[in-house]
Short mmCIF file of C-alpha atoms in Angstrom, two decimals:
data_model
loop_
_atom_site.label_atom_id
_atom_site.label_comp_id
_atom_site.label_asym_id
_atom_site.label_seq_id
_atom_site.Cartn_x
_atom_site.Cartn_y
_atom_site.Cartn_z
CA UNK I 1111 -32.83 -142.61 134.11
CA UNK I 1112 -31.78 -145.34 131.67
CA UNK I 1113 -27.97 -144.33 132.46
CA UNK I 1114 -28.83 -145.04 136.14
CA UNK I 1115 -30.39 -148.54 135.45
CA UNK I 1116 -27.99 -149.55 133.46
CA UNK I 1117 -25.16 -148.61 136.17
CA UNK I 1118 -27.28 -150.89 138.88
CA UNK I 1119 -27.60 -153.92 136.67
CA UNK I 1120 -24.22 -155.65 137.44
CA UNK I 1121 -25.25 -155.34 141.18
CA UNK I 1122 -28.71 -156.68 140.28
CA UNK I 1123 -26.39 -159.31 138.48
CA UNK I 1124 -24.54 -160.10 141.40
CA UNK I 1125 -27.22 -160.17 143.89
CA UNK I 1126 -29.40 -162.16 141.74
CA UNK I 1127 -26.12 -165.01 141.41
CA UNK I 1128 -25.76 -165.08 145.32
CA UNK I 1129 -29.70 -165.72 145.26
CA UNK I 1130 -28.95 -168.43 142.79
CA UNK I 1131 -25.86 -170.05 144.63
CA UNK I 1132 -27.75 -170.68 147.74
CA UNK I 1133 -31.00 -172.13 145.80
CA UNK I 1134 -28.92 -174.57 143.81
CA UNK I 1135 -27.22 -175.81 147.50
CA UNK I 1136 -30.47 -177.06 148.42
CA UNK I 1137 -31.19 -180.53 147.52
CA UNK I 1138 -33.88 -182.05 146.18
CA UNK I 1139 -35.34 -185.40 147.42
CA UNK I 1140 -37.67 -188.18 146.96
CA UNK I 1141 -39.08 -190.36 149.25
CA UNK I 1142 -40.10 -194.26 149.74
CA UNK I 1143 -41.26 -196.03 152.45
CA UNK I 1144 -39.29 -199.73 152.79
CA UNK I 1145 -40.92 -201.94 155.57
CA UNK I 1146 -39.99 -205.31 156.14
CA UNK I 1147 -43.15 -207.30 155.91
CA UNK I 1148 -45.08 -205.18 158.91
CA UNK I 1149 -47.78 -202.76 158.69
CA UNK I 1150 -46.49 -199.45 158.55
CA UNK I 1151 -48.11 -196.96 161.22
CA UNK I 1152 -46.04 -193.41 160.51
CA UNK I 1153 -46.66 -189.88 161.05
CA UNK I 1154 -45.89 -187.69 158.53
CA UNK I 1155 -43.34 -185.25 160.42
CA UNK I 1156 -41.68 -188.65 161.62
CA UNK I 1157 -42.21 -189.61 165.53
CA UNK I 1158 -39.98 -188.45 168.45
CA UNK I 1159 -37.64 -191.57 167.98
CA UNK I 1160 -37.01 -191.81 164.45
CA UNK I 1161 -33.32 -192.00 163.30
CA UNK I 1162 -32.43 -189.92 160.38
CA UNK I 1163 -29.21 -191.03 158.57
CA UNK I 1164 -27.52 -189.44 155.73
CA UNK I 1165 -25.44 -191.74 153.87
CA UNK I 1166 -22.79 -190.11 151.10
CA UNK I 1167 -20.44 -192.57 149.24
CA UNK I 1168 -17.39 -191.22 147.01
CA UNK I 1169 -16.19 -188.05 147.74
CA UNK I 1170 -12.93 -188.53 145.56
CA UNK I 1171 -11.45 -185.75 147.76
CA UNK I 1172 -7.76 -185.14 146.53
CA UNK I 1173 -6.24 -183.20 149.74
CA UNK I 1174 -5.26 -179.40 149.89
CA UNK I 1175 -1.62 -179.69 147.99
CA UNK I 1176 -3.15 -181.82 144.73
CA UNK I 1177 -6.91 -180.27 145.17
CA UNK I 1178 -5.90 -178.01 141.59
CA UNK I 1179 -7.50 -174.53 141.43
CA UNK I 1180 -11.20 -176.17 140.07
CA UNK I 1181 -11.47 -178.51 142.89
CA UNK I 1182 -10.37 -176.37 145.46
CA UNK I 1183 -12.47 -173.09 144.82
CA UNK I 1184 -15.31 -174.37 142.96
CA UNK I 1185 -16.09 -178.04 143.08
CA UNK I 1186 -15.20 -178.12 146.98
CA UNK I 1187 -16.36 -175.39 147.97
CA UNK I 1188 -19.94 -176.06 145.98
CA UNK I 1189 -19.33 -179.70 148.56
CA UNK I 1190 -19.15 -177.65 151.22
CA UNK I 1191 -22.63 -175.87 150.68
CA UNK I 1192 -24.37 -178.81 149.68
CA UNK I 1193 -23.23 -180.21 153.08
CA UNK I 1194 -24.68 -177.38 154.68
CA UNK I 1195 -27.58 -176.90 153.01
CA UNK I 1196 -28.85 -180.62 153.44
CA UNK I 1197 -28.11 -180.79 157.31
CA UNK I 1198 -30.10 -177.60 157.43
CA UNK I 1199 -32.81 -178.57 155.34
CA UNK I 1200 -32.74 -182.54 156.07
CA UNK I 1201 -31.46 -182.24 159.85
CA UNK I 1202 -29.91 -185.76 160.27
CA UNK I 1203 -28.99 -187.24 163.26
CA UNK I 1204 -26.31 -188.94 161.62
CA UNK I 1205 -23.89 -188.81 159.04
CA UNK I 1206 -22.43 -192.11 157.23
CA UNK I 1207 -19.57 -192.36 154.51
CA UNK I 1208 -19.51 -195.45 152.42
CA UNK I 1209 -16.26 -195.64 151.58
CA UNK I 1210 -13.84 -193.74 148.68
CA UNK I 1211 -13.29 -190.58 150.94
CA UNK I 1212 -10.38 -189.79 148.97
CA UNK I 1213 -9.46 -190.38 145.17
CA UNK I 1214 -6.31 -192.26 145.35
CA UNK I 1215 -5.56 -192.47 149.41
CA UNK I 1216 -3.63 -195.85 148.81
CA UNK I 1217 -1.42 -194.07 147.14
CA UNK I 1218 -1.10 -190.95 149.62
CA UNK I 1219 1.71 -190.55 152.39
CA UNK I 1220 0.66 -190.52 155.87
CA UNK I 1221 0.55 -186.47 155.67
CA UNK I 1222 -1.29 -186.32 152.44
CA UNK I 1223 -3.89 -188.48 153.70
CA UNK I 1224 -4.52 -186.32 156.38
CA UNK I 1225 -4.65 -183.71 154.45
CA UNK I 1226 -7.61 -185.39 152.86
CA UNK I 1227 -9.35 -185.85 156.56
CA UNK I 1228 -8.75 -181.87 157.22
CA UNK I 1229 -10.61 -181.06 154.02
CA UNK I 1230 -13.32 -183.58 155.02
CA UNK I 1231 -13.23 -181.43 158.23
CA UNK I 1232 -13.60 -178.11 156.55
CA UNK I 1233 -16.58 -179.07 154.27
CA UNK I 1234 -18.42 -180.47 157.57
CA UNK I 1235 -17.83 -177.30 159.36
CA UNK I 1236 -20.12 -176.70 162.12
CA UNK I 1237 -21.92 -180.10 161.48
CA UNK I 1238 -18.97 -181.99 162.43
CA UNK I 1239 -19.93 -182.55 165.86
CA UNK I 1240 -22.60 -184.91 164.17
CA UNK I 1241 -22.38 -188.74 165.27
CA UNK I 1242 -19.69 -189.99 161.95
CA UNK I 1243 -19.05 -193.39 160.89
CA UNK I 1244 -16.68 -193.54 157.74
CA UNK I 1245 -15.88 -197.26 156.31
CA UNK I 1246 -13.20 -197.64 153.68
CA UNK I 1247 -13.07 -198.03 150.14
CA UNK I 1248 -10.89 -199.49 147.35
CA UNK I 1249 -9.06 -195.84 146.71
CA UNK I 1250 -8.54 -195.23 150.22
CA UNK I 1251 -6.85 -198.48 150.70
CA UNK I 1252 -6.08 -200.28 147.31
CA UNK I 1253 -7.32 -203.03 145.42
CA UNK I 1254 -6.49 -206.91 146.38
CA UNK I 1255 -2.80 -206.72 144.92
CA UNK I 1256 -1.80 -204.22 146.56
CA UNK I 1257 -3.78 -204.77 150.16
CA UNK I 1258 -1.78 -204.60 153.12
CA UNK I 1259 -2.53 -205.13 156.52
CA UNK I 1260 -0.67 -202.46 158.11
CA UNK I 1261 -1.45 -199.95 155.87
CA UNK I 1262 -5.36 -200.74 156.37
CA UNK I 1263 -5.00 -200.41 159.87
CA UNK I 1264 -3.30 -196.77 160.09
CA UNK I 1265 -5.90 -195.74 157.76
CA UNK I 1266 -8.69 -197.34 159.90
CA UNK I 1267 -6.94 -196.04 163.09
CA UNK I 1268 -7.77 -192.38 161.57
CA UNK I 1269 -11.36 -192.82 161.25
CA UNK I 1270 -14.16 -192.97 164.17
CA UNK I 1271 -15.47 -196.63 165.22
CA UNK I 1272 -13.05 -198.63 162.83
CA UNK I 1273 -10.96 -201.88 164.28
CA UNK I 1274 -8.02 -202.51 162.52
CA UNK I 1275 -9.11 -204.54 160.03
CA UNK I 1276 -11.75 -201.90 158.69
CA UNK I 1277 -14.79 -203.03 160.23
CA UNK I 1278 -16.91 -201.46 162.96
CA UNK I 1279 -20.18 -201.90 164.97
CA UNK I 1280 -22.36 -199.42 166.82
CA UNK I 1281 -25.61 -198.88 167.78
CA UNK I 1282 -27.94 -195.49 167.75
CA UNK I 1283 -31.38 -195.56 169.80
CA UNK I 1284 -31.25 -199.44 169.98
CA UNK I 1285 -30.38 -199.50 165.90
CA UNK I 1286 -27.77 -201.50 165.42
CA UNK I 1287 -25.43 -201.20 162.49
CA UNK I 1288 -22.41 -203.16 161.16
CA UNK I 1289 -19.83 -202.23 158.57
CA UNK I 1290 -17.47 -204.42 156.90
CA UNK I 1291 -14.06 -203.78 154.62
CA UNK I 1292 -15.66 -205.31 151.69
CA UNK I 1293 -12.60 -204.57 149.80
CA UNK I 1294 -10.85 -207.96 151.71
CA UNK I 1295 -13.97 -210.19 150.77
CA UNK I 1296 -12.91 -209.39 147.14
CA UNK I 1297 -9.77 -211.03 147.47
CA UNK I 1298 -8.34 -214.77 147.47
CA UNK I 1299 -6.77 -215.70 150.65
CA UNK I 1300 -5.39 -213.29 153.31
CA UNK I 1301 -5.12 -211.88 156.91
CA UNK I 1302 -7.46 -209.16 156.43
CA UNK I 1303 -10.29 -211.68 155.20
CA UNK I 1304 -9.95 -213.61 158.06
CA UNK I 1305 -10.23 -210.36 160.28
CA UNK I 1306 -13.33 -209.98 158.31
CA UNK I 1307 -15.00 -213.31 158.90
CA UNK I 1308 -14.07 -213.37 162.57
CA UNK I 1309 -16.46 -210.00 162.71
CA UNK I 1310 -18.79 -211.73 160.83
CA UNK I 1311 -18.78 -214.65 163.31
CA UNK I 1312 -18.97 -212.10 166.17
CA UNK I 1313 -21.59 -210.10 165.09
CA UNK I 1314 -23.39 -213.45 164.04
CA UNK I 1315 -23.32 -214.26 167.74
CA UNK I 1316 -25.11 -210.73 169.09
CA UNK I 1317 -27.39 -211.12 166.50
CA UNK I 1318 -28.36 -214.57 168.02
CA UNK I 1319 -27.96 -213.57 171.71
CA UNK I 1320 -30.32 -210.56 170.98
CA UNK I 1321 -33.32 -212.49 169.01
CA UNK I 1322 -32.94 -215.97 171.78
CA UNK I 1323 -36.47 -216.80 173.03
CA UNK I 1324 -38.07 -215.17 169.62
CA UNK I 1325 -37.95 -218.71 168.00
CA UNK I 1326 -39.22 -221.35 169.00
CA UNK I 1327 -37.69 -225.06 168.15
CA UNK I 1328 -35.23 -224.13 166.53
CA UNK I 1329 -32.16 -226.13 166.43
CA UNK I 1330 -28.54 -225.61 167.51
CA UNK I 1331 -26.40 -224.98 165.04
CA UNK I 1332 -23.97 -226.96 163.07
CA UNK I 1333 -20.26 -226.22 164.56
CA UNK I 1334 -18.06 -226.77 162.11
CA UNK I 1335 -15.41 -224.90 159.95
CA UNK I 1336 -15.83 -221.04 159.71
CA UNK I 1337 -14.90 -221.00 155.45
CA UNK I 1338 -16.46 -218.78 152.84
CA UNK I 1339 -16.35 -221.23 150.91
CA UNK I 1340 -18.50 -223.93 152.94
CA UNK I 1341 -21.74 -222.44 152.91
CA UNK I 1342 -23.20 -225.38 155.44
CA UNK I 1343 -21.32 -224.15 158.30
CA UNK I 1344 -24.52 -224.01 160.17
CA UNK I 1345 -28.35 -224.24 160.18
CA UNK I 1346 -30.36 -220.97 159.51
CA UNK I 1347 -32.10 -219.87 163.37
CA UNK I 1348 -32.58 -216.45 162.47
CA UNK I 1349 -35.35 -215.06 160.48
CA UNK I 1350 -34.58 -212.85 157.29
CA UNK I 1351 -34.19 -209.33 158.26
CA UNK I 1352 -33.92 -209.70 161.60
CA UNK I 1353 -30.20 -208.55 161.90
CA UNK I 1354 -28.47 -205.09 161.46
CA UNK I 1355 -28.32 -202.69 159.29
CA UNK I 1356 -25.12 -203.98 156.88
CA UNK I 1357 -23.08 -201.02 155.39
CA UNK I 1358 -20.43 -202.15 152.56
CA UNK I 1359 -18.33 -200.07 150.13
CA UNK I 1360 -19.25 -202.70 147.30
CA UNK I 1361 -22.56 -204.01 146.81
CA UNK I 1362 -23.62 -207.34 147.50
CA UNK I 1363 -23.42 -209.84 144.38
CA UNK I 1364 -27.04 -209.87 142.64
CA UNK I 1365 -28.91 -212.58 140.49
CA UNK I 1366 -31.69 -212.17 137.97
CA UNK I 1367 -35.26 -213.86 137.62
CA UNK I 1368 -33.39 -216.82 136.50
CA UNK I 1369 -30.66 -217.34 139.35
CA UNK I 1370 -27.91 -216.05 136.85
CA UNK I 1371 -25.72 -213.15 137.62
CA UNK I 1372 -27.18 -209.43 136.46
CA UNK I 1373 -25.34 -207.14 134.60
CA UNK I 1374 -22.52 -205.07 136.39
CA UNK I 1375 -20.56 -202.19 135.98
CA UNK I 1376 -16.73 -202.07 135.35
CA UNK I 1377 -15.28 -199.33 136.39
CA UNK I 1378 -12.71 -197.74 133.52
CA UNK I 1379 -10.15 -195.72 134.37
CA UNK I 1380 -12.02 -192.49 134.25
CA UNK I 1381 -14.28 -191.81 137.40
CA UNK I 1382 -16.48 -190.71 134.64
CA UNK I 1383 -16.60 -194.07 132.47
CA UNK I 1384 -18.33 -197.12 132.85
CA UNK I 1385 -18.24 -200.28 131.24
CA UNK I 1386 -20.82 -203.38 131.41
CA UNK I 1387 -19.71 -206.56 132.21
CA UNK I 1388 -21.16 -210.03 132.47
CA UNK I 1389 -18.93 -212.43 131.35
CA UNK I 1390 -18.39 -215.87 133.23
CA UNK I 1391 -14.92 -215.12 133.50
CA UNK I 1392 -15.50 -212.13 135.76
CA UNK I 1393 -17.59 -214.01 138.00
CA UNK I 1394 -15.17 -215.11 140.85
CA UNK I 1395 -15.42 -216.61 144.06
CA UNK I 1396 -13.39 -215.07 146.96
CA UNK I 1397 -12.38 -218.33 147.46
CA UNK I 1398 -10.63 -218.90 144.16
CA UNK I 1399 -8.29 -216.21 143.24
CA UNK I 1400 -9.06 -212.32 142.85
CA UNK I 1401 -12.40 -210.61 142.24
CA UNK I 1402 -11.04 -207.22 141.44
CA UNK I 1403 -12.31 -207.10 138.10
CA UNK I 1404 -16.18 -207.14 139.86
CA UNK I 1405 -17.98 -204.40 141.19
CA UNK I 1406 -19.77 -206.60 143.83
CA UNK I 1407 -18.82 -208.89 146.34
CA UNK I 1408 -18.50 -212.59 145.32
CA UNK I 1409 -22.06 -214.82 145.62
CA UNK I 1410 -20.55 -217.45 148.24
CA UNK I 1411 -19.51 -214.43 150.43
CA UNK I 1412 -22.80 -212.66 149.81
CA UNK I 1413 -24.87 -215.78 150.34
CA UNK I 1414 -22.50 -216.35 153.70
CA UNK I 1415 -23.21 -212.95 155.21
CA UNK I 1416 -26.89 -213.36 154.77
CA UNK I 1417 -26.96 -216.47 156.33
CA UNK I 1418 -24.87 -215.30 159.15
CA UNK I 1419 -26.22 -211.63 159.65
CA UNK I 1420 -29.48 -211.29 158.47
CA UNK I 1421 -29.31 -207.65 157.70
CA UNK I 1422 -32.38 -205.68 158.56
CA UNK I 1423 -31.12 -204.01 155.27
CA UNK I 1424 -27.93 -203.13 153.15
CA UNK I 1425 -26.56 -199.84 151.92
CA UNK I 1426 -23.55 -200.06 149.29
CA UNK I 1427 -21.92 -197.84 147.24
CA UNK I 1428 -18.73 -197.68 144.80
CA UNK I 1429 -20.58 -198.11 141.22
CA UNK I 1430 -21.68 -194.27 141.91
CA UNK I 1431 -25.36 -195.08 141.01
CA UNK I 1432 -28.40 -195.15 142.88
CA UNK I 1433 -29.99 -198.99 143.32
CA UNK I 1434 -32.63 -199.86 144.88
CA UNK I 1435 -32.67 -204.01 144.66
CA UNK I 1436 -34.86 -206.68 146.53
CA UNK I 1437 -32.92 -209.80 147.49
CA UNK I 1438 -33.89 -212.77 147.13
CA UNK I 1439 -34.69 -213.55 150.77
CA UNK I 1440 -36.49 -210.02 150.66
CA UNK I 1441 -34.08 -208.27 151.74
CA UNK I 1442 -33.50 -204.86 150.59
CA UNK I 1443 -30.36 -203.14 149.24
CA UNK I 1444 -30.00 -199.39 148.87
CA UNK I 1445 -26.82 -198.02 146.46
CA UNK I 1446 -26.03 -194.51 147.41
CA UNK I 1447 -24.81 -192.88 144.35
CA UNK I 1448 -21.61 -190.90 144.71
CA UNK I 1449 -21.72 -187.11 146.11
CA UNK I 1450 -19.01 -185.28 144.28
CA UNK I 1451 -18.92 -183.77 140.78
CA UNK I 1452 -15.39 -185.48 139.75
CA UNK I 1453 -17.53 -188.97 139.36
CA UNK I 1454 -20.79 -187.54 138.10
CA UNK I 1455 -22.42 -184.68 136.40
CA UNK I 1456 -25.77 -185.03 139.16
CA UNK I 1457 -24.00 -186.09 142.16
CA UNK I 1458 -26.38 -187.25 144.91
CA UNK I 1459 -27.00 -188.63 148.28
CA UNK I 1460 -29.41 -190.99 150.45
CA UNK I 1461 -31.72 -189.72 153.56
CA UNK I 1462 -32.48 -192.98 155.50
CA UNK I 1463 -34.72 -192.93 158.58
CA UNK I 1464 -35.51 -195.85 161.11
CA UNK I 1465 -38.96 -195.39 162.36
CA UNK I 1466 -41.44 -197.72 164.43
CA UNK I 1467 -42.50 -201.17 163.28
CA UNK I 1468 -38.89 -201.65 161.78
CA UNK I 1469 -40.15 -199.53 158.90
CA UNK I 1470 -37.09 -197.61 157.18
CA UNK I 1471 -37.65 -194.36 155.33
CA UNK I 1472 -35.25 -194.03 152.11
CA UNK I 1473 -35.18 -190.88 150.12
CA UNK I 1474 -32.57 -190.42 146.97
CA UNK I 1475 -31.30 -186.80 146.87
CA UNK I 1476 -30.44 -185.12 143.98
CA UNK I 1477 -27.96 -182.39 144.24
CA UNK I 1478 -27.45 -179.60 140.80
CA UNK I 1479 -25.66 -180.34 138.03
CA UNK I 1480 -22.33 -179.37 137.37
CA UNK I 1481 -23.19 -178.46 133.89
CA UNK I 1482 -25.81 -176.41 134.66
CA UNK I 1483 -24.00 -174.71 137.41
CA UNK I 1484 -21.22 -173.86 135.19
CA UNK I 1485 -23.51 -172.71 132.34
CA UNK I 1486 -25.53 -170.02 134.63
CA UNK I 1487 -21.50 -168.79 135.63
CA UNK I 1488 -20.79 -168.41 131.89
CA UNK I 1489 -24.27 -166.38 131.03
CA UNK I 1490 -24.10 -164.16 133.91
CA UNK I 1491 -20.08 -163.37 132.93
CA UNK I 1492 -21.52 -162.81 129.40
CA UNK I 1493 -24.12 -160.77 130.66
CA UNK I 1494 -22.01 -158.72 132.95
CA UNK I 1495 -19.34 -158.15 130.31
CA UNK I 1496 -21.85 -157.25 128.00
CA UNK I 1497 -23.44 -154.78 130.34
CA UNK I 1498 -19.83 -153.20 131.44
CA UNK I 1499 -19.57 -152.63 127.68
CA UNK I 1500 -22.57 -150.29 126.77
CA UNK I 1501 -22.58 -148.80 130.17
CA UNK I 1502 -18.68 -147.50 129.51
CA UNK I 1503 -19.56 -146.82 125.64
CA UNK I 1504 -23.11 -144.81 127.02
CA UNK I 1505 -20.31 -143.03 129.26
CA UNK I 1506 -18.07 -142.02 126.45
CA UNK I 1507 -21.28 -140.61 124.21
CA UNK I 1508 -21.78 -138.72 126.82
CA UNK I 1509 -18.54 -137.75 127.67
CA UNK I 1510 -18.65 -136.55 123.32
CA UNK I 1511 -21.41 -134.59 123.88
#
C-alpha cells in the first residue's frame, strides 16, 4: 500500500502544479473610486454603460528570434496566461498599451519589429478582437537624439488609431480619449513636436466645441502664437477636468507642497535599476535643449496641455511604478506600473472604469511574483526528484528480496 502511494505522488505532484499554474494567473486587485468633484451614485456590479479599460504599460517584448529560451517558454508564456486570466476574470471592454511594447524596437529592423507585434498577437490570443489602442514609447522609437520622423511614422502606421506623428483620438460610449507621443515633448526643437502641438491645438478645439453653451461669460480667447514656451497663448474657458481622458508614455512633470519639483526616477541601464534624481540641472524645459535625462515631461509643456486639454484624467507609464498623484488643478494622474517580469519582480496592471456622474473606477492589479513562481518550480523538482529516488531504491529492495 505504501509502494502504491508512493508510485502516485509525482502525478499528485504534477496535478497539484497545473492547479497551482492556473491560481497564480489570476490577478489580484484593489479598488478606488476617483470622482471629479460630483457625488458618486454607483452600483456595485457597475451599471449597463460603464466602460471597463485595462491599461498595461511596458511589455519589453524582445520578438521570436532574440526572445532567449527564459523569455520565450517561461516569462512569455506566464504573459500569456496572465492575459487570459484577467480578461476572464476582469472582462474589459478595452485594452490600452502605454507605450514600451518592445525592449529596444528603435533599434529593430522592419521584420524584427513585427516580429514583436506577432508575439503581442499570440499572448492576446482569442482576446484580440478586443477594441486596442497602443501609443509609443521611448524603446519603441528612441530617445530625442536619435528621433526620426520617418521612422516614428512606420512604427505608428503598424499600430491601430495612430497618425503619423504618434498621436491618436477616439471615443468609446461618448468617452473620449486622447494620446500623445510624449517622447517628442521631451525634446528641444523638431518636426515631430510640432505634429504634437498641432494635435494639441486640435483636440483643444473639440474640447471647446463640445462644452460651448456650458459657460457662461466667458471670454474669447487670446489668438496669438501656438509656443510651448508662451504659456499666455490664451485665456482659460474650460473648466478643470472637463476634457478627455489624456494617455502619455511619460508622466506629466509634478511639484511638491512647495511648488518645487518632486523627486524622480532615472532610469539606469538595467530595466531593473533605478536611480533618484532631483537636481536643477535635470530640470529642462522642452523649449531649451533635451529633457532625456527626465522621466516626466517638462513643466511648461505639462502646464500647456492642462491649459489646453483639460483632461478628465491622465494615465502614464514608463517609470514602471504605480502612482496615484493629485494635480494641482485637481486633476488626477494614474501611473500604470509595468506588466512584464524583465522590469519587475511583481509586475502589474490598472483596471479603469468610466461610470455615471463622470466618476472613474481605478483598481491596481497585482500579478505573482517571479520569485515566488520560480521558487514553487524548484521545490516541486526537488520534491519530485526526491520522490523518483526512494520510489526506484523501494523498487530495488524489493527487487533484493
Amino acid at each position: 500500500m505504501m509502494f502504491a502511494w508512493k508510485s502516485l505522488f509525482p502525478l499528485i505532484l504534477v496535478i497539484g502544479f497545473i492547479i497551482f499554474e492556473e491560481r497564480i494567473s489570476i490577478p489580484s486587485c484593489e479598488e478606488e473610486i476617483i470622482s471629479n468633484g460630483e457625488d458618486i451614485v454607483r452600483d456595485e456590479e457597475g451599471g449597463p454603460d460603464d466602460v471597463r479599460v485595462m491599461m498595461v504599460a511596458n511589455l519589453l517584448l524582445m520578438g521570436s528570434d532574440d526572445a532567449g529560451y527564459i523569455n520565450s517558454y517561461f516569462r512569455y508564456s506566464y504573459m500569456a496566461k496572465f492575459f487570459r486570466k484577467s480578461f476572464d476574470r476582469l472582462k474589459p471592454d478595452m485594452l490600452i498599451v502605454l507605450g514600451d511594447v518592445s525592449a529596444r524596437g528603435s533599434k529593430l529592423t522592419n521584420n524584427k519589429w513585427l516580429s514583436v507585434l506577432q508575439q503581442f498577437q499570440w499572448m492576446l490570443g482569442p482576446f484580440l478582437s478586443h477594441p486596442m489602442h497602443i501609443i509609443v514609447g521611448d524603446r519603441d522609437i528612441g530617445e530625442c537624439s536619435k528621433l526620426n520622423a520617418k521612422f516614428v511614422s512606420r512604427i505608428a502606421s503598424s499600430l491601430p488609431g495612430l497618425d503619423t506623428a504618434g498621436c491618436g483620438a477616439f471615443e468609446v460610449s461618448n468617452i473620449s480619449f486622447v494620446s500623445l507621443n510624449a517622447v517628442a515633448m521631451l525634446c528641444g526643437n523638431n518636426d515631430l513636436r510640432f505634429s504634437v502641438e498641432k494635435v494639441i491645438e486640435r483636440e483643444h478645439l473639440d474640447v471647446k466645441f463640445h462644452s460651448k453653451g456650458s459657460a457662461v461669460g466667458v471670454s474669447e480667447p487670446k489668438m496669438v502664437e501656438n509656443k510651448l514656451t508662451n504659456l499666455d497663448w490664451r485665456e482659460s474657458t474650460l473648466s478643470s477636468r472637463s476634457g478627455p481622458v489624456l494617455l502619455l508614455h511619460f508622466p506629466l512633470h509634478k511639484t511638491n507642497n512647495n511648488g518645487g519639483a518632486i523627486n524622480v526616477v532615472k532610469r539606469i541601464h538595467s530595466t531593473k535599476s533605478y536611480g533618484i534624481s532631483n537636481s536643477v540641472e535635470n530640470r529642462g524645459f522642452s523649449g531649451t535643449g533635451q529633457y532625456e535625462l527626465m522621466q516626466t515631461i517638462p513643466p511648461n509643456a505639462t502646464e500647456y496641455i492642462f491649459q489646453a486639454l483639460k483632461p478628465r484624467i491622465v494615465f502614464s507609464a514608463h517609470t514602471h511604478e504605480f502612482c496615484d498623484y493629485t494635480h494641482r488643478d485637481g486633476t488626477r494622474e494614474i501611473t500604470v506600473p509595468a506588466m512584464t517580469w524583465d522590469a519587475r519582480d511583481d509586475p502589474g496592471f490598472v483596471i479603469a472604469t468610466f461610470g455615471r456622474n463622470r466618476a472613474v473606477t481605478v483598481s491596481q492589479c497585482s500579478l505573482a511574483r517571479e520569485s515566488h513562481v520560480l521558487t514553487a518550480y524548484i521545490s516541486i523538482l526537488v520534491l519530485l526528484i526526491s520522490t523518483m529516488v526512494i520510489v526506484l531504491k523501494s523498487q530495488l529492495t524489493q527487487s533484493a528480496i
